[in-house]
């Protein structure tokens, strides 16, 4: 049922909280433990629509995945060649990560598959994966406009390749890595800018062999994967909404426990610090191959900046909420070299700029970026275009707006952050839900 929320200004958000599990690591734990040998437990799996789409797909591929009373899951890995042909299409819903990573994995199987997605996912570019997978010898066919549905026909063998990444994308990299587990010989992937390395980390954690020397990633498919328990940290990309909410409101202090702090995911925090944010990490420790810690945030006076290019890849999902930070900061914030934002769940440059204009915040759009003039955010009704991060970003803007902000089409928030609205309500936001 279509759903919308209205947030009344309250200017305070406080508490000690935790956020749901990391989306990227949750997908990888389901994928990699399905093709490892033996049983393992996943604790902290993100039960969002995106990750549940991946989970259901592996069930249809014959993997036993059971939920325990304590909320953890047992997954019984089938080994690299133990997946079974599905009797239906593999439905990735709204999830680009499921579609792109699973395409790589499915190219290595001895059976055919067809991957489908919802309207938004079916309009997103897929040539970026079919092209390198095709170079490996895969028989992968896209639909017209180079989008899903994706048909994969089995081939006798896949070949290792050396591939220089044309786009900074962990999904493309991971898709190639998963296919390369089914080749003989080493595959090399060269990145211009390092992107999140959760696939590499988890493969090594499960006994595989991937090396990274100066952004050249070498996958040696000889070692087979062996199941091990996985603990999933809180998602920094979800934490960012709460962090920015705290920074832009008055006399607020928030602690977020156990958040994943992989350095290839903390670009958004670095950008906020350059804008003047008071953010501290504590209790740093390892969670298997990943780093976690607690984040302390206090209300801060933010100023506009020119966002350094080096942080874009490691902040790629945080721009909708960073634009809200920029809208409330003093002065101008300039982002360039971020054309990829146009190919996310919505065109995040143009959808954010339209929403900001409704809130009386002026911005100029570039092909690959945006310039935002900070000011006073006014009340508005915002179309989130079904994009979870746009909806959450404007809900947070409602904390400090002059008048209420109503956000339309909020159903997709459960794509990445189930429980978001009730959490922010508990933290002091004045928020109400309407079914329409
Ligand atoms: C992801 C990679 C990023 C990110 C997405 C999750 C992943 O996409 O935006 O939300 O889990 O690998 P790109 O690879 O398209 O940058």
XYZ file of C-alpha atoms and ligand atoms in Angstrom:
452
model
C 0.000 0.000 0.000
C 1.451 3.456 -0.883
C 2.733 5.122 2.232
C 3.935 8.598 3.113
C 5.423 10.251 6.177
C 5.292 13.807 7.487
C 8.073 15.118 9.704
C 7.427 18.196 11.864
C 10.436 20.312 12.856
C 11.871 19.384 16.269
C 15.557 20.334 15.980
C 16.793 17.575 18.273
C 17.811 13.950 17.857
C 19.491 12.062 20.688
C 20.243 8.622 22.032
C 22.536 5.615 22.017
C 21.450 3.347 19.222
C 22.525 0.703 16.760
C 21.616 0.473 13.092
C 20.740 -2.677 11.093
C 23.425 -4.837 9.465
C 25.561 -3.735 6.545
C 23.793 -4.284 3.221
C 26.896 -5.016 1.146
C 28.350 -7.459 3.676
C 24.954 -9.162 4.142
C 24.687 -9.873 0.391
C 28.238 -11.196 0.289
C 27.732 -13.460 3.316
C 24.694 -15.091 1.654
C 26.420 -15.474 -1.712
C 29.788 -16.714 -0.503
C 28.502 -19.016 2.239
C 26.152 -20.607 -0.331
C 29.147 -21.665 -2.441
C 31.459 -22.608 0.469
C 31.546 -26.092 1.944
C 29.872 -26.722 5.288
C 27.471 -25.001 7.652
C 27.970 -21.539 9.154
C 26.048 -19.012 11.180
C 25.372 -15.437 10.030
C 24.686 -12.987 12.884
C 23.327 -9.501 12.224
C 22.113 -10.174 8.672
C 20.255 -7.164 7.278
C 16.670 -8.306 6.771
C 15.904 -5.649 4.183
C 14.041 -6.275 0.929
C 17.314 -6.223 -1.037
C 19.092 -8.816 1.091
C 15.970 -10.959 1.405
C 15.831 -11.022 -2.409
C 19.343 -12.529 -2.422
C 18.388 -14.974 0.347
C 15.298 -16.192 -1.553
C 17.315 -16.626 -4.734
C 19.757 -18.965 -2.986
C 16.881 -20.970 -1.556
C 15.551 -21.423 -5.084
C 19.067 -22.531 -6.090
C 18.842 -25.327 -3.518
C 20.677 -23.839 -0.524
C 19.222 -24.479 2.930
C 19.070 -21.175 4.864
C 17.273 -21.322 8.216
C 16.442 -18.573 10.669
C 17.135 -19.228 14.377
C 15.066 -17.901 17.298
C 17.842 -15.429 18.195
C 17.551 -13.860 14.718
C 20.757 -15.396 13.328
C 20.729 -17.669 10.255
C 22.265 -21.074 9.521
C 23.354 -21.544 5.961
C 24.437 -24.858 4.563
C 26.983 -24.198 1.817
C 26.841 -26.393 -1.281
C 30.424 -25.863 -2.454
C 31.394 -24.145 -5.712
C 29.525 -26.607 -7.956
C 26.582 -27.555 -5.732
C 23.946 -24.996 -6.745
C 20.891 -26.386 -8.568
C 19.046 -24.876 -11.523
C 16.134 -22.732 -10.311
C 12.652 -23.545 -11.546
C 11.859 -19.826 -11.859
C 13.509 -16.507 -12.729
C 15.937 -15.117 -10.150
C 14.061 -12.058 -8.890
C 16.436 -9.371 -7.619
C 13.643 -6.869 -6.811
C 15.176 -3.402 -6.387
C 18.683 -4.690 -5.703
C 21.480 -3.752 -8.091
C 23.971 -5.580 -5.878
C 22.030 -8.867 -6.170
C 21.689 -8.550 -9.927
C 25.256 -7.568 -10.727
C 26.996 -9.935 -8.309
C 24.757 -12.894 -9.106
C 25.229 -12.395 -12.851
C 28.939 -13.028 -12.322
C 28.269 -16.081 -10.183
C 25.661 -17.532 -12.542
C 28.043 -17.292 -15.536
C 30.157 -19.943 -13.820
C 27.304 -22.454 -13.354
C 26.472 -25.455 -15.529
C 22.839 -24.389 -15.907
C 20.961 -21.439 -17.413
C 19.515 -18.563 -15.384
C 17.392 -15.498 -15.997
C 17.701 -12.511 -13.659
C 14.857 -10.027 -13.377
C 14.168 -6.921 -11.276
C 11.556 -4.278 -10.503
C 10.932 -1.228 -12.704
C 13.768 0.835 -11.244
C 16.313 -2.005 -11.449
C 15.148 -2.898 -14.970
C 16.150 0.562 -16.133
C 19.669 0.490 -14.681
C 22.758 -0.119 -16.864
C 23.989 -3.725 -17.079
C 26.459 -3.570 -19.990
C 29.061 -2.663 -17.380
C 28.937 -6.297 -16.199
C 28.003 -8.156 -19.397
C 31.006 -6.649 -21.160
C 33.776 -8.001 -18.849
C 31.859 -11.252 -18.274
C 31.603 -11.648 -22.065
C 35.401 -11.169 -22.300
C 35.714 -14.131 -19.920
C 33.761 -16.238 -22.410
C 30.358 -16.066 -20.680
C 27.204 -16.244 -22.780
C 25.224 -13.409 -21.212
C 22.430 -11.566 -23.017
C 20.846 -8.315 -21.932
C 17.518 -6.926 -23.044
C 17.167 -3.912 -25.308
C 18.751 -0.754 -23.863
C 21.349 -3.042 -22.223
C 19.200 -3.635 -19.156
C 17.579 -6.560 -17.304
C 16.115 -9.169 -17.742
C 19.512 -10.861 -18.076
C 19.741 -14.305 -19.690
C 22.736 -16.468 -18.936
C 23.422 -19.633 -20.955
C 26.031 -22.064 -19.593
C 29.397 -22.314 -21.388
C 32.039 -25.064 -21.244
C 34.602 -22.848 -19.606
C 35.287 -19.307 -18.439
C 38.678 -17.713 -19.004
C 40.675 -15.500 -16.663
C 41.111 -11.915 -17.878
C 43.068 -8.799 -17.078
C 40.525 -5.991 -16.763
C 41.077 -2.301 -16.221
C 37.944 -0.919 -14.603
C 36.367 1.858 -16.708
C 34.050 2.884 -13.814
C 34.777 2.917 -10.068
C 32.304 0.237 -8.976
C 32.453 -2.504 -6.358
C 29.512 -4.249 -7.997
C 31.356 -4.626 -11.320
C 34.541 -5.694 -9.542
C 32.650 -8.249 -7.426
C 30.781 -9.626 -10.424
C 34.106 -10.343 -12.173
C 35.605 -11.787 -8.969
C 32.696 -14.215 -8.548
C 32.978 -15.386 -12.179
C 36.754 -15.713 -11.798
C 36.244 -18.338 -9.058
C 35.114 -20.605 -11.944
C 38.189 -20.176 -14.180
C 41.555 -21.886 -14.367
C 44.302 -19.326 -13.843
C 44.535 -15.908 -12.256
C 42.287 -12.950 -13.077
C 43.603 -9.416 -12.581
C 41.389 -6.388 -12.046
C 42.927 -2.925 -12.030
C 41.031 -0.156 -10.241
C 41.600 3.574 -10.758
C 40.231 4.272 -7.303
C 39.800 1.574 -4.660
C 36.142 0.638 -4.077
C 34.645 -1.301 -1.158
C 36.546 -4.577 -0.747
C 34.027 -6.674 1.201
C 34.001 -9.417 -1.481
C 37.776 -9.765 -1.369
C 37.838 -9.662 2.443
C 35.204 -12.350 2.837
C 36.701 -14.651 0.189
C 40.057 -14.503 1.984
C 38.314 -15.037 5.345
C 36.766 -18.234 3.920
C 40.158 -19.547 2.784
C 40.246 -18.182 -0.779
C 43.121 -16.226 -2.232
C 42.857 -12.622 -3.422
C 45.731 -10.158 -3.283
C 45.679 -6.417 -3.767
C 48.879 -4.629 -4.746
C 48.434 -0.914 -5.473
C 44.841 -1.350 -6.694
C 45.710 -4.397 -8.830
C 43.534 -7.207 -7.549
C 44.655 -10.754 -8.331
C 42.239 -13.625 -7.844
C 43.667 -17.126 -7.613
C 40.714 -19.525 -7.849
C 42.610 -22.627 -6.700
C 41.749 -22.540 -2.990
C 38.223 -23.726 -2.282
C 36.034 -21.788 0.153
C 35.247 -23.291 3.564
C 32.278 -21.991 5.590
C 32.948 -19.924 8.733
C 30.606 -17.955 10.982
C 30.127 -14.320 9.962
C 29.182 -11.357 12.197
C 27.784 -8.450 10.231
C 28.474 -4.926 11.546
C 25.968 -2.048 11.457
C 25.720 -0.296 8.108
C 27.644 2.984 7.973
C 25.444 4.070 5.059
C 22.384 3.766 7.319
C 24.213 5.383 10.253
C 24.923 8.414 8.051
C 21.281 9.547 8.164
C 21.372 9.680 11.944
C 24.840 11.268 11.955
C 23.779 14.125 9.671
C 20.495 14.539 11.592
C 22.502 15.039 14.782
C 25.034 17.402 13.168
C 22.455 19.773 11.703
C 20.133 19.979 14.714
C 20.738 21.807 17.978
C 22.136 20.507 21.295
C 22.071 16.922 20.045
C 24.393 14.043 20.828
C 24.181 10.542 19.426
C 26.229 7.369 19.906
C 25.887 4.645 17.271
C 27.288 1.290 18.404
C 29.061 -1.356 16.348
C 29.182 0.255 12.934
C 31.337 -1.110 10.088
C 34.284 1.269 9.628
C 36.057 -0.244 6.628
C 38.178 2.628 5.295
C 36.670 2.168 1.829
C 33.264 3.072 3.304
C 34.091 6.069 5.489
C 34.440 8.748 2.781
C 31.157 10.325 3.922
C 32.561 10.813 7.430
C 35.736 12.392 6.007
C 33.623 14.778 3.912
C 31.550 15.774 6.961
C 34.715 16.355 9.013
C 35.999 18.711 6.304
C 32.669 20.550 6.632
C 33.377 21.007 10.365
C 31.585 18.000 11.872
C 32.440 16.771 15.338
C 32.586 12.973 14.930
C 34.699 10.513 16.939
C 35.265 6.756 16.664
C 35.862 4.541 19.711
C 35.958 0.857 20.723
C 37.568 -0.111 17.422
C 37.866 -3.853 16.912
C 37.841 -6.543 14.223
C 34.718 -8.400 13.165
C 36.245 -11.235 11.150
C 37.820 -9.459 8.187
C 36.060 -6.121 8.802
C 36.643 -3.242 11.275
C 33.876 -2.027 13.582
C 33.574 0.706 16.172
C 31.220 3.126 17.896
C 30.545 6.593 16.468
C 29.969 9.645 18.665
C 28.412 12.708 16.990
C 27.582 16.172 18.351
C 25.653 19.083 16.779
C 28.143 21.093 14.728
C 28.259 24.264 12.629
C 28.796 22.994 9.096
C 30.356 24.976 6.253
C 30.236 24.337 2.510
C 33.277 22.750 0.833
C 34.535 21.505 -2.500
C 34.238 17.721 -2.083
C 37.612 16.065 -2.793
C 37.472 13.516 -5.617
C 39.364 10.939 -3.536
C 36.371 10.473 -1.206
C 33.679 9.970 -3.862
C 33.919 6.165 -4.261
C 33.984 5.568 -0.514
C 30.974 7.874 0.000
C 28.995 6.843 -3.083
C 25.772 5.925 -1.238
C 25.884 8.890 1.149
C 25.342 11.790 -1.258
C 21.588 12.253 -0.770
C 22.113 12.842 2.951
C 25.370 14.759 2.370
C 23.353 17.121 0.148
C 21.032 17.768 3.113
C 24.124 18.567 5.208
C 25.265 20.920 2.405
C 21.804 22.522 2.227
C 21.957 23.440 5.904
C 25.640 24.485 5.881
C 26.873 28.040 5.477
C 28.194 28.749 1.980
C 28.519 26.640 -1.149
C 29.232 22.921 -1.510
C 30.548 21.714 -4.859
C 30.598 18.112 -6.074
C 32.103 17.103 -9.441
C 33.166 13.770 -11.004
C 30.150 11.971 -9.582
C 28.175 11.071 -12.717
C 27.580 7.595 -11.234
C 24.946 9.173 -8.962
C 22.715 9.396 -12.021
C 22.591 5.559 -12.270
C 21.539 4.646 -8.735
C 18.001 3.696 -7.608
C 17.051 7.099 -9.076
C 19.048 9.853 -10.797
C 20.181 11.146 -7.417
C 21.645 14.398 -8.756
C 18.475 15.532 -10.431
C 15.982 14.104 -7.899
C 17.853 15.716 -4.983
C 18.144 19.029 -6.797
C 14.354 19.042 -7.482
C 13.578 18.206 -3.847
C 15.967 20.849 -2.533
C 14.396 23.480 -4.767
C 10.990 22.640 -3.261
C 12.591 23.286 0.138
C 13.793 26.657 -1.136
C 17.431 25.590 -1.452
C 19.069 26.570 -4.726
C 21.443 24.318 -6.559
C 23.043 24.147 -10.005
C 23.266 20.786 -11.708
C 26.252 19.615 -13.765
C 26.413 16.458 -15.866
C 28.633 14.936 -13.212
C 27.775 16.875 -10.067
C 25.955 19.633 -8.274
C 26.608 22.931 -6.502
C 24.411 23.590 -3.471
C 23.957 26.957 -1.771
C 23.314 26.438 1.917
C 20.348 28.263 3.488
C 17.203 27.808 5.526
C 15.300 24.662 4.535
C 11.552 25.303 4.235
C 8.631 22.850 4.403
C 7.614 20.949 1.260
C 6.079 17.804 -0.186
C 8.801 15.667 -1.691
C 8.555 12.887 -4.263
C 11.196 10.312 -3.349
C 10.778 8.606 -6.753
C 10.736 5.323 -4.830
C 14.419 5.785 -3.864
C 15.061 4.736 -0.248
C 17.983 7.080 0.348
C 16.145 10.116 -1.081
C 13.175 9.408 1.219
C 15.387 9.080 4.315
C 17.435 12.168 3.427
C 14.346 14.414 3.289
C 12.909 12.873 6.465
C 16.074 14.049 8.216
C 15.746 17.489 6.585
C 12.316 17.710 8.264
C 14.085 17.876 11.651
C 15.267 21.419 10.959
C 12.896 22.713 8.274
C 10.765 25.834 8.890
C 7.535 23.868 8.291
C 6.730 20.149 8.016
C 8.188 18.034 5.211
C 6.005 15.305 3.709
C 7.771 12.506 1.856
C 5.787 10.515 -0.735
C 6.427 6.883 -1.773
C 8.390 5.803 1.281
C 7.755 2.036 0.897
C 11.229 1.452 -0.524
C 12.953 2.569 2.692
C 12.823 -1.123 3.644
C 15.224 -1.742 0.747
C 18.103 -0.878 3.051
C 16.861 0.356 6.446
C 13.814 -1.439 7.820
C 12.710 0.289 11.029
C 14.169 3.674 10.004
C 11.022 5.699 10.758
C 10.333 4.092 14.123
C 13.999 4.506 15.132
C 14.082 8.240 14.357
C 10.727 8.671 16.093
C 12.178 7.061 19.227
C 15.148 9.451 18.935
C 12.919 12.525 19.130
C 11.669 13.237 15.618
C 8.040 14.298 15.327
C 6.877 12.022 12.611
C 3.624 10.516 11.440
C 2.726 7.910 8.873
C -0.198 8.045 6.465
C -1.373 5.192 4.251
C -2.943 6.453 1.060
C 27.577 -1.739 -3.632
C 28.328 -0.935 -4.450
C 27.911 0.423 -4.861
C 26.804 0.958 -3.960
C 25.732 -0.061 -3.703
C 26.301 -1.287 -3.032
C 28.056 -3.092 -3.311
O 27.425 0.390 -6.189
O 26.252 2.117 -4.532
O 24.720 0.474 -2.867
O 27.541 -3.715 -2.378
O 28.983 -3.551 -3.985
P 28.398 0.588 -7.455
O 29.275 -0.576 -7.557
O 27.462 0.715 -8.644
O 29.142 1.869 -7.194
